[in-house]
mmCIF file of C-alpha atoms and ligand atoms in Angstrom:
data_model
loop_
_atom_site.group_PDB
_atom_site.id
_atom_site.type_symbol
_atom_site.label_atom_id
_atom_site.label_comp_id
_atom_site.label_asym_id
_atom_site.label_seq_id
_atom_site.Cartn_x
_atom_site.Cartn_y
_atom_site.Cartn_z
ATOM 1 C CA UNK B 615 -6.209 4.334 -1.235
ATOM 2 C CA UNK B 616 -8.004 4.152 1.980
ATOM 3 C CA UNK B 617 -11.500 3.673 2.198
ATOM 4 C CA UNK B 618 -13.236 6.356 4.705
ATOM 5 C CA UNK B 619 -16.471 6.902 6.574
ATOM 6 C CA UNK B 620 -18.639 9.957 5.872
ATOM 7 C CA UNK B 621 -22.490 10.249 7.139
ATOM 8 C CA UNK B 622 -23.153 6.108 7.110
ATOM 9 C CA UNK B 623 -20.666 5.209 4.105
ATOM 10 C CA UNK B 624 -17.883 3.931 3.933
ATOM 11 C CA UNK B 625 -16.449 5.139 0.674
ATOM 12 C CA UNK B 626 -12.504 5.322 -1.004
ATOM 13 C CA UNK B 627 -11.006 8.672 0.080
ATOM 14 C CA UNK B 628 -11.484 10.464 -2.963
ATOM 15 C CA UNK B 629 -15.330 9.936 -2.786
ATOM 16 C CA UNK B 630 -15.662 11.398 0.002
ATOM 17 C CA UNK B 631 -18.128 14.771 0.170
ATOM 18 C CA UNK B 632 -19.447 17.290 2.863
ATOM 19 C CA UNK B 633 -21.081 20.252 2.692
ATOM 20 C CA UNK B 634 -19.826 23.903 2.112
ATOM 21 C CA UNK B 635 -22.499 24.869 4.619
ATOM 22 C CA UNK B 636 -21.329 22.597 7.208
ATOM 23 C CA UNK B 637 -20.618 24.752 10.459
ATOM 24 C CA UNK B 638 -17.312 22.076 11.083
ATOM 25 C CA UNK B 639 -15.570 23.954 8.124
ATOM 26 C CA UNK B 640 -17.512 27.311 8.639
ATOM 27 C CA UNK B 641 -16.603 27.755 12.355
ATOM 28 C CA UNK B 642 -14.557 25.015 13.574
ATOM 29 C CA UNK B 643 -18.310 23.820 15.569
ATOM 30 C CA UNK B 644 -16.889 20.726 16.044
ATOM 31 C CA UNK B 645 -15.398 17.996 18.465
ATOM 32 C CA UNK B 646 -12.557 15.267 17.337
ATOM 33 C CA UNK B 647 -10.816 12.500 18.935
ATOM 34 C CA UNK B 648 -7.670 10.762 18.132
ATOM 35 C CA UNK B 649 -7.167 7.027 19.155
ATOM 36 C CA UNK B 650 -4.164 4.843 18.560
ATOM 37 C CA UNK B 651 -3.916 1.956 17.166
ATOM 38 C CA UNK B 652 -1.500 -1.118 18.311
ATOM 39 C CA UNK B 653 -1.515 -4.522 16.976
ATOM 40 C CA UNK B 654 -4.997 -3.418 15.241
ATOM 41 C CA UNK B 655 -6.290 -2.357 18.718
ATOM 42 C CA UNK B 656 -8.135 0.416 20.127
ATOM 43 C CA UNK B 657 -6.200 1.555 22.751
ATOM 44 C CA UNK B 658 -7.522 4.069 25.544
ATOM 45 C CA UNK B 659 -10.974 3.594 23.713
ATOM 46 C CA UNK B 660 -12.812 4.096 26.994
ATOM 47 C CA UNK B 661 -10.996 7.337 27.860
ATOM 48 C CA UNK B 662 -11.523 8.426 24.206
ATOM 49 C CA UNK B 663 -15.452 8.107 24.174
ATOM 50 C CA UNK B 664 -15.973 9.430 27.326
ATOM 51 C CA UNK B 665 -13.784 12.765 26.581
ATOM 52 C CA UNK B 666 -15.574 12.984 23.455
ATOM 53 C CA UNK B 667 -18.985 12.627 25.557
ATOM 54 C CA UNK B 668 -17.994 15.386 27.475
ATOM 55 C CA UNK B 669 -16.637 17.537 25.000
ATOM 56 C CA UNK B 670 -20.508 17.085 22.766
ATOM 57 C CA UNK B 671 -21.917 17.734 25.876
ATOM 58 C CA UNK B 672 -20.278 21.342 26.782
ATOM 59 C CA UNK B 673 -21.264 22.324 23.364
ATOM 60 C CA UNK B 674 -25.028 21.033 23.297
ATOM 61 C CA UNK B 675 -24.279 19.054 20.077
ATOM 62 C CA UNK B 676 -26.462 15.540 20.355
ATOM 63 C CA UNK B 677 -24.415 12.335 19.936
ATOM 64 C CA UNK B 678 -25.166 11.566 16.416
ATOM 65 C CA UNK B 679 -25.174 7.831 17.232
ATOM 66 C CA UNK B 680 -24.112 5.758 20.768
ATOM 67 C CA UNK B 681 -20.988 4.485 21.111
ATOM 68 C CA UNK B 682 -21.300 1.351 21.077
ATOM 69 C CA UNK B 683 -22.170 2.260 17.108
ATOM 70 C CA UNK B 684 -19.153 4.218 16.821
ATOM 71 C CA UNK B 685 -16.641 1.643 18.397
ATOM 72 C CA UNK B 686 -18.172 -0.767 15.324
ATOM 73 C CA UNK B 687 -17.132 1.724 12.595
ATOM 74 C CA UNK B 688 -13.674 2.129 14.786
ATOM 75 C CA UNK B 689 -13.108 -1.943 13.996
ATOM 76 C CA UNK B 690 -14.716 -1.437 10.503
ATOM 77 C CA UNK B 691 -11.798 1.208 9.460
ATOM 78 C CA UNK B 692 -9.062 -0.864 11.216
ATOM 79 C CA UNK B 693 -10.163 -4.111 9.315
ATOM 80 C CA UNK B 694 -10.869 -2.209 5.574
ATOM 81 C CA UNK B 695 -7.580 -0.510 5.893
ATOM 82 C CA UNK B 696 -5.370 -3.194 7.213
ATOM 83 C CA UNK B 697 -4.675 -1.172 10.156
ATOM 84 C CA UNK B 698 -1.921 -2.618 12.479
ATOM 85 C CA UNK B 699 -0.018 0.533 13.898
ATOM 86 C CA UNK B 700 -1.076 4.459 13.524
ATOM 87 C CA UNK B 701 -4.856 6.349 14.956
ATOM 88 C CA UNK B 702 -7.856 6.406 13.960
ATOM 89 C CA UNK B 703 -9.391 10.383 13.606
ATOM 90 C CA UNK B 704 -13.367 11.091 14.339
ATOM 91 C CA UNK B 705 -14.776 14.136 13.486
ATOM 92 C CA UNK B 706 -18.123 15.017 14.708
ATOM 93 C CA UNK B 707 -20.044 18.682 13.612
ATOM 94 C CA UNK B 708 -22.790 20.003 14.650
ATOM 95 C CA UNK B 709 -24.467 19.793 10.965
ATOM 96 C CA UNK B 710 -24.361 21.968 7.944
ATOM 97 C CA UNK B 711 -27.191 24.775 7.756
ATOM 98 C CA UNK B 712 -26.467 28.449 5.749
ATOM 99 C CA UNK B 713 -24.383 29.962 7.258
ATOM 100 C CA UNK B 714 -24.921 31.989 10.301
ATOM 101 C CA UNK B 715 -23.681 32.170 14.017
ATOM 102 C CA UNK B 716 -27.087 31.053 15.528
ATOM 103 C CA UNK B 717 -28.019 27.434 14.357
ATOM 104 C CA UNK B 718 -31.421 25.985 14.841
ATOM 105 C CA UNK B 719 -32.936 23.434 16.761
ATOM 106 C CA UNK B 720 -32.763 19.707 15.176
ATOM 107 C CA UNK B 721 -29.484 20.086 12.862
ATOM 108 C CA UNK B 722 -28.211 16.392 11.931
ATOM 109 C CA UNK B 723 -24.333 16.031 13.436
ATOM 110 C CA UNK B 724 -21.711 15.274 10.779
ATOM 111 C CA UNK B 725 -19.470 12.388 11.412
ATOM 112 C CA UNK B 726 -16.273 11.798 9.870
ATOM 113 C CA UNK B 727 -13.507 9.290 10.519
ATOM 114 C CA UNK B 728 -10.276 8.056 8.535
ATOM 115 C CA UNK B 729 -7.463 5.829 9.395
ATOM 116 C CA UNK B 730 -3.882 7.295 9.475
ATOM 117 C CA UNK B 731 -1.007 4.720 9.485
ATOM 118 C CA UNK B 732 2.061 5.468 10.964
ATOM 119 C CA UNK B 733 4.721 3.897 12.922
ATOM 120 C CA UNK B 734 3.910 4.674 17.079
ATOM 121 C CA UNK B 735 6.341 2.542 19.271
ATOM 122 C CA UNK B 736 9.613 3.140 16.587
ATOM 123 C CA UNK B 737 9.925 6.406 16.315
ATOM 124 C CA UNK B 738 13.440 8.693 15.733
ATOM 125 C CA UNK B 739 11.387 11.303 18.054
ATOM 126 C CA UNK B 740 11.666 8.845 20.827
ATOM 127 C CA UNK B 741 15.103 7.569 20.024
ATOM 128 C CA UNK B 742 16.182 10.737 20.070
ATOM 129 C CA UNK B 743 14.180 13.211 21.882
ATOM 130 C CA UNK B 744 12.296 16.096 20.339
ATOM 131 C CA UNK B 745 13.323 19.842 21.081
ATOM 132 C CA UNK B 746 10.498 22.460 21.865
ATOM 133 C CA UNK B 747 10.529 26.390 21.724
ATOM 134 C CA UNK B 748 8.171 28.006 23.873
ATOM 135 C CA UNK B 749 5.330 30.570 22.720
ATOM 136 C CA UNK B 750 2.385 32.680 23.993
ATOM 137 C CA UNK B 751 -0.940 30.403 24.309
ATOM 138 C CA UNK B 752 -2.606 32.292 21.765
ATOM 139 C CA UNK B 753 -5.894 29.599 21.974
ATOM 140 C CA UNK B 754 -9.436 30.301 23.060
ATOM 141 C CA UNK B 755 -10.373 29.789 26.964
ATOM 142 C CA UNK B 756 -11.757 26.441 26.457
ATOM 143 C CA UNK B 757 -9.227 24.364 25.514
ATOM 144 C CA UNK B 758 -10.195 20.978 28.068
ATOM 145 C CA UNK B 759 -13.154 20.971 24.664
ATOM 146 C CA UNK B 760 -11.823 19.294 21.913
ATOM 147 C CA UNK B 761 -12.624 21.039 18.526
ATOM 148 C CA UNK B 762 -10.756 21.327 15.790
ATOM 149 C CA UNK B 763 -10.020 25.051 16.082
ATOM 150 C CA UNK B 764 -5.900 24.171 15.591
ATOM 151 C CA UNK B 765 -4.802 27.480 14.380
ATOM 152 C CA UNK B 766 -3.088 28.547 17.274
ATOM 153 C CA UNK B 767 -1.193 25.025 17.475
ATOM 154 C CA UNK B 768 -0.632 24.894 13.468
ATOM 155 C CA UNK B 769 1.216 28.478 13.790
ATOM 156 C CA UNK B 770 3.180 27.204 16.890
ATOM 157 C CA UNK B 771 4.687 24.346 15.427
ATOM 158 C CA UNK B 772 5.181 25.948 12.288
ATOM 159 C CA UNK B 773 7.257 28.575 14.307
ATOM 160 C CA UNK B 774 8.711 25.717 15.962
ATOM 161 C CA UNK B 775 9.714 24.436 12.535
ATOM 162 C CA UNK B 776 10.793 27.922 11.423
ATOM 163 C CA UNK B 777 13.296 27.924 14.335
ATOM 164 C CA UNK B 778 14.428 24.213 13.924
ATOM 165 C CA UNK B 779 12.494 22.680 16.625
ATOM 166 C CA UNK B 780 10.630 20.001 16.731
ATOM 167 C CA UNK B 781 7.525 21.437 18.409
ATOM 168 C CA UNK B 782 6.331 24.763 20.889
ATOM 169 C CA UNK B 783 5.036 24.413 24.185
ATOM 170 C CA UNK B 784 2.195 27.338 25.271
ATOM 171 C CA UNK B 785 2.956 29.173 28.114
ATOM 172 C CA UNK B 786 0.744 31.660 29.898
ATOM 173 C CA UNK B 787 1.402 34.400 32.373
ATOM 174 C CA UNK B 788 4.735 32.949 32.782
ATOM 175 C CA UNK B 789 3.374 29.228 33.201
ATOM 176 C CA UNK B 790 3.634 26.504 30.503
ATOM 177 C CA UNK B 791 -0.311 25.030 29.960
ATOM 178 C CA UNK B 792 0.893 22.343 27.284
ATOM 179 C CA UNK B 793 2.534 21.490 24.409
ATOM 180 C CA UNK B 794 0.894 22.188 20.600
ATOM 181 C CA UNK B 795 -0.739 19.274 20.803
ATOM 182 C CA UNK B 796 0.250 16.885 23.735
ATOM 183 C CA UNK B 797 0.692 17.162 27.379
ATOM 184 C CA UNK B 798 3.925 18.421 29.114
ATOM 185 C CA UNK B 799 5.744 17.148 32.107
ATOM 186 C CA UNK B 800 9.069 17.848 33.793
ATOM 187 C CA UNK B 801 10.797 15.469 36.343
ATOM 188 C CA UNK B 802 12.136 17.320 39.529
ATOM 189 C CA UNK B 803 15.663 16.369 40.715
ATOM 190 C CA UNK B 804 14.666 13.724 43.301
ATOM 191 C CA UNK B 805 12.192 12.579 40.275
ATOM 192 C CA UNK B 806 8.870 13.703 41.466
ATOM 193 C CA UNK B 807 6.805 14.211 37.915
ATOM 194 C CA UNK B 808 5.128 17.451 37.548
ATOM 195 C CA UNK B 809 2.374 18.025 35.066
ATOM 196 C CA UNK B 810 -0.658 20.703 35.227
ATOM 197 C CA UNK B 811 -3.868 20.036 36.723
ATOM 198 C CA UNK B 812 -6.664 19.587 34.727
ATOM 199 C CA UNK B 813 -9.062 23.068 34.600
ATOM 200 C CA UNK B 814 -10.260 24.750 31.499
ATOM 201 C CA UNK B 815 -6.609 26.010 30.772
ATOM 202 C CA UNK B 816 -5.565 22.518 29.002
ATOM 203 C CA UNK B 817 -7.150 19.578 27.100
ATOM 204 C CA UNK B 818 -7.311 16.618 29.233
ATOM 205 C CA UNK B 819 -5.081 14.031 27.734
ATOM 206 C CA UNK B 820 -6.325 10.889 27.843
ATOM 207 C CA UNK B 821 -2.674 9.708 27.763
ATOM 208 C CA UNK B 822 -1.725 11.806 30.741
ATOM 209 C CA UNK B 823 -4.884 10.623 32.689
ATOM 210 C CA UNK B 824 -3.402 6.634 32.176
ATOM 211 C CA UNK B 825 0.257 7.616 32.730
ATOM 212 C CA UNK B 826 -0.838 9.266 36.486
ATOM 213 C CA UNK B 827 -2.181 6.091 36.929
ATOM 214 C CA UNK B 828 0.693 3.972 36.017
ATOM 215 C CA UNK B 829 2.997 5.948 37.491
ATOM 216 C CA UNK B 830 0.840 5.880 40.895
ATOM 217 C CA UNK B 831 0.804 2.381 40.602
ATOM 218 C CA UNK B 832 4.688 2.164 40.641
ATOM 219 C CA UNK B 833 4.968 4.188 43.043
ATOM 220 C CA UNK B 834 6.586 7.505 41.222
ATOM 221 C CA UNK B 835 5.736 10.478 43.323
ATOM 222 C CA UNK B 836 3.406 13.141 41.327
ATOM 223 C CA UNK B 837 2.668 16.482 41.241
ATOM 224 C CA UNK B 838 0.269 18.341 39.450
ATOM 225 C CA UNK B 839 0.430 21.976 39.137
ATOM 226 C CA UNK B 840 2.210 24.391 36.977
ATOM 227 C CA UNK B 841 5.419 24.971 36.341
ATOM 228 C CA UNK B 842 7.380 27.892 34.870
ATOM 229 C CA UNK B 843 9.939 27.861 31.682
ATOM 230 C CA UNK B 844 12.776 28.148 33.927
ATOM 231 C CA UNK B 845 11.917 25.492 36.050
ATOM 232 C CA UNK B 846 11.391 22.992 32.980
ATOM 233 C CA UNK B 847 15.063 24.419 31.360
ATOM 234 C CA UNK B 848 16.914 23.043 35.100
ATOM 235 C CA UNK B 849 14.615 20.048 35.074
ATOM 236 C CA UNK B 850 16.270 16.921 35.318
ATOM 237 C CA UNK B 851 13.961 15.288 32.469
ATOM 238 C CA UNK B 852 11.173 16.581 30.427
ATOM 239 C CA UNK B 853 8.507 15.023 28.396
ATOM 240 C CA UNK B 854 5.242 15.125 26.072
ATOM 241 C CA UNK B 855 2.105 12.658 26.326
ATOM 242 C CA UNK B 856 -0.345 11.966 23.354
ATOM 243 C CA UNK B 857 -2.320 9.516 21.809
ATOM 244 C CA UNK B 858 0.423 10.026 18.993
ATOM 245 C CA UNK B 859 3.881 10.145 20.684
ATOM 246 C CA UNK B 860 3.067 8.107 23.324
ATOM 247 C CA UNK B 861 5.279 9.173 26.260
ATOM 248 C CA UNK B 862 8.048 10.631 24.114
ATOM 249 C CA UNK B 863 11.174 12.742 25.988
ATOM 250 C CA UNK B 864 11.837 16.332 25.357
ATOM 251 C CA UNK B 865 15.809 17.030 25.395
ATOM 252 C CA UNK B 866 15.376 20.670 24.396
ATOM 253 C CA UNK B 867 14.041 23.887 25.768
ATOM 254 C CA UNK B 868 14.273 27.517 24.008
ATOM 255 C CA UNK B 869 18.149 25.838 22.708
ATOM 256 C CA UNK B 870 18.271 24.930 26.179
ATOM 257 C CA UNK B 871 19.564 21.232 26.691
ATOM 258 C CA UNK B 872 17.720 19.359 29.513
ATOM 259 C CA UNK B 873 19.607 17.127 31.946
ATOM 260 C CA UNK B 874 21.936 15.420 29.871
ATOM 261 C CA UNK B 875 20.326 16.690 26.827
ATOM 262 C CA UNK B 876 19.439 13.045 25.959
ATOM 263 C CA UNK B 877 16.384 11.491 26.626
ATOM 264 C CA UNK B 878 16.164 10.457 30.580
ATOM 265 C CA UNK B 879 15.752 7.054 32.036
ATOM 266 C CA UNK B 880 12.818 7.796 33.839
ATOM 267 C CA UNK B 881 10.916 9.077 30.900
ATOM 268 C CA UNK B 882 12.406 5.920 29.219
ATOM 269 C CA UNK B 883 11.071 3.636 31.928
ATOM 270 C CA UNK B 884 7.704 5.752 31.764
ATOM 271 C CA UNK B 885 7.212 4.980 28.101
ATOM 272 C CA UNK B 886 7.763 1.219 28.173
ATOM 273 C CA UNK B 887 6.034 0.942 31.048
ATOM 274 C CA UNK B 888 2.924 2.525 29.002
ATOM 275 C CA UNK B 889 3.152 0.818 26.246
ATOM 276 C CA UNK B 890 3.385 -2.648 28.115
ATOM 277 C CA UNK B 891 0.246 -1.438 29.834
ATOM 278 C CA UNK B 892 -1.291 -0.063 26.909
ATOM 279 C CA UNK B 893 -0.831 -2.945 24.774
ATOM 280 C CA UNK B 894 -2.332 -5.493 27.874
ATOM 281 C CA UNK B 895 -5.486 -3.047 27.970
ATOM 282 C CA UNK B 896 -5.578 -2.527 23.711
ATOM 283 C CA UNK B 897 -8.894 -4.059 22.766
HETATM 284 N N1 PMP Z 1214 -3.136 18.718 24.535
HETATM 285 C C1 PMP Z 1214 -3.488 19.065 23.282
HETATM 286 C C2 PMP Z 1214 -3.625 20.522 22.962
HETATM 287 C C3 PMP Z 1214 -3.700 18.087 22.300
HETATM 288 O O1 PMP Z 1214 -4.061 18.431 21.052
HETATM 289 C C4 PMP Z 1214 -3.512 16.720 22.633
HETATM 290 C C5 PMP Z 1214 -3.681 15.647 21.594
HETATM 291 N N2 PMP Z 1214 -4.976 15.468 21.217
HETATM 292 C C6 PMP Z 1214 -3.150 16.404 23.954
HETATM 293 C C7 PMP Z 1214 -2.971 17.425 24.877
HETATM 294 C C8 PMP Z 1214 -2.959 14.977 24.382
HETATM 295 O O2 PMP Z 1214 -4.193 14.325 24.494
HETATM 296 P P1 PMP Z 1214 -4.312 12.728 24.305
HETATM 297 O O3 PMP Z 1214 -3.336 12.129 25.279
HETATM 298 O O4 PMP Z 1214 -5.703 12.443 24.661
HETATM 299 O O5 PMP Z 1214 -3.957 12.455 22.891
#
């Protein structure tokens, strides 16, 4: 059983309580981030805190402590729960009051946060490659804010899963934005990456932001703007980036086989190269 943290305890998973009236589960007023954990490490932590800074920020809700505060229950978790490999989920509402769309001045912030452990850098997805289907981005217009307002990704992978894919990429007015719940990227023939710029349209992946720089740093040439369906389905390589998958390669459009249909050595190279980097920087 894991032992959680909920409003200053840290209690076994079963104990753990919040309100009907809070407006996380009312309305989805919330903000999360996901960080992965390597070798027991926080990994990306900077990116992480400042995205979740941001994301408070947009939506007036007050820090409910500084960060310094929340990197300590971060290590807390990973030491409790014997955390070597998997991510670490923080959940931050604005506070529970009866329920109503206004909410007053004052309300205490909720925060949650729970260890998940699960294998990152071993995975048959990035053995293998995962297969996507595409669908309409159904999603609010304020996606670079992180809430937990998932309904339009839970139905697109569950269509995705309905269809025998592995996961849906959203695509609007003929453009992809992202995938369901990482970012996407194609690889040109003469292996430019492409990946869309950062504006309101997409959540701004704190993976994506450290592979740019990697990739910048070895000299890759980058592009970042949009990029239609059919343009991904003659790509010569295709992949996702998230705090969960990593830099994992995407072999499969609408049935559609990309390059080889196998994962690509360039998204290959990409992905050790992050790790490698990710692990140096883990702290
Ligand atoms: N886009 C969406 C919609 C996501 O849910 C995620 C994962 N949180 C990402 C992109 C990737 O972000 P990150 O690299 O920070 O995990």
């Amino acid at each position: 059983m894991r032992t959680v943290y909920v409003n200053g305890d840290y209690l076994p998973e079963d104990q753990a309580k919040i309100s009907i009236f809070d407006r996380g589960f009312l309305m989805a007023d919330a903000v999360y981030e996901v960080t992965m954990v390597l070798d027991g490490k926080l990994c990306d932590f900077d990116g992480h805190l400042a995205r979740l800074t941001r994301s408070l920020a947009e939506l007036d809700i007050p820090m409910p402590m500084d960060v310094a505060q929340l990197e300590a229950i971060h290590r807390e978790l990973i030491t409790r729960n014997k955390l070597d490999e998997g991510g670490i989920y923080m959940h931050i509402t604005r506070g529970a009051h009866d329920r109503d769309f206004l909410w007053p001045a004052n309300l205490t912030p909720s925060l949650v946060m729970f260890t998940q452990a699960r294998k990152c850098i071993d995975t048959p997805a990035a053995q293998r490659g995962i297969s996507v289907i595409t669908a309409p981005d159904i999603r609010w217009g304020r996606r670079d804010i992180k809430t937990p307002q998932l309904l339009g990704a839970a139905l697109a992978k569950q269509a995705a899963r309905l269809a025998g894919a592995d996961d849906a990429w959203f695509v609007e007015e003929g453009l992809i934005t992202e995938g369901s719940s990482n970012n996407a990227w194609i690889v040109t023939e003469d292996g430019t990456l492409i990946t869309r710029h950062l504006s309101t349209h997409i959540l701004h992946g704190i993976t994506r932001a450290a592979l740019l720089r990697y990739a910048a740093e070895v000299q890759l040439k980058i592009e970042e703007r949009p990029f239609t369906i059919g343009e991904a389905q003659s790509a010569r390589e295709a992949f996702v980036t998230s705090a969960g998958l990593l830099v994992c390669p995407v072999v499969q459009i609408d049935g559609h086989p990309i390059g080889t249909g196998k994962p690509g050595p360039i998204t290959q190279r990409l992905r050790t190269l992050y790790i490698e980097e990710s692990r140096k920087a883990a702290r």
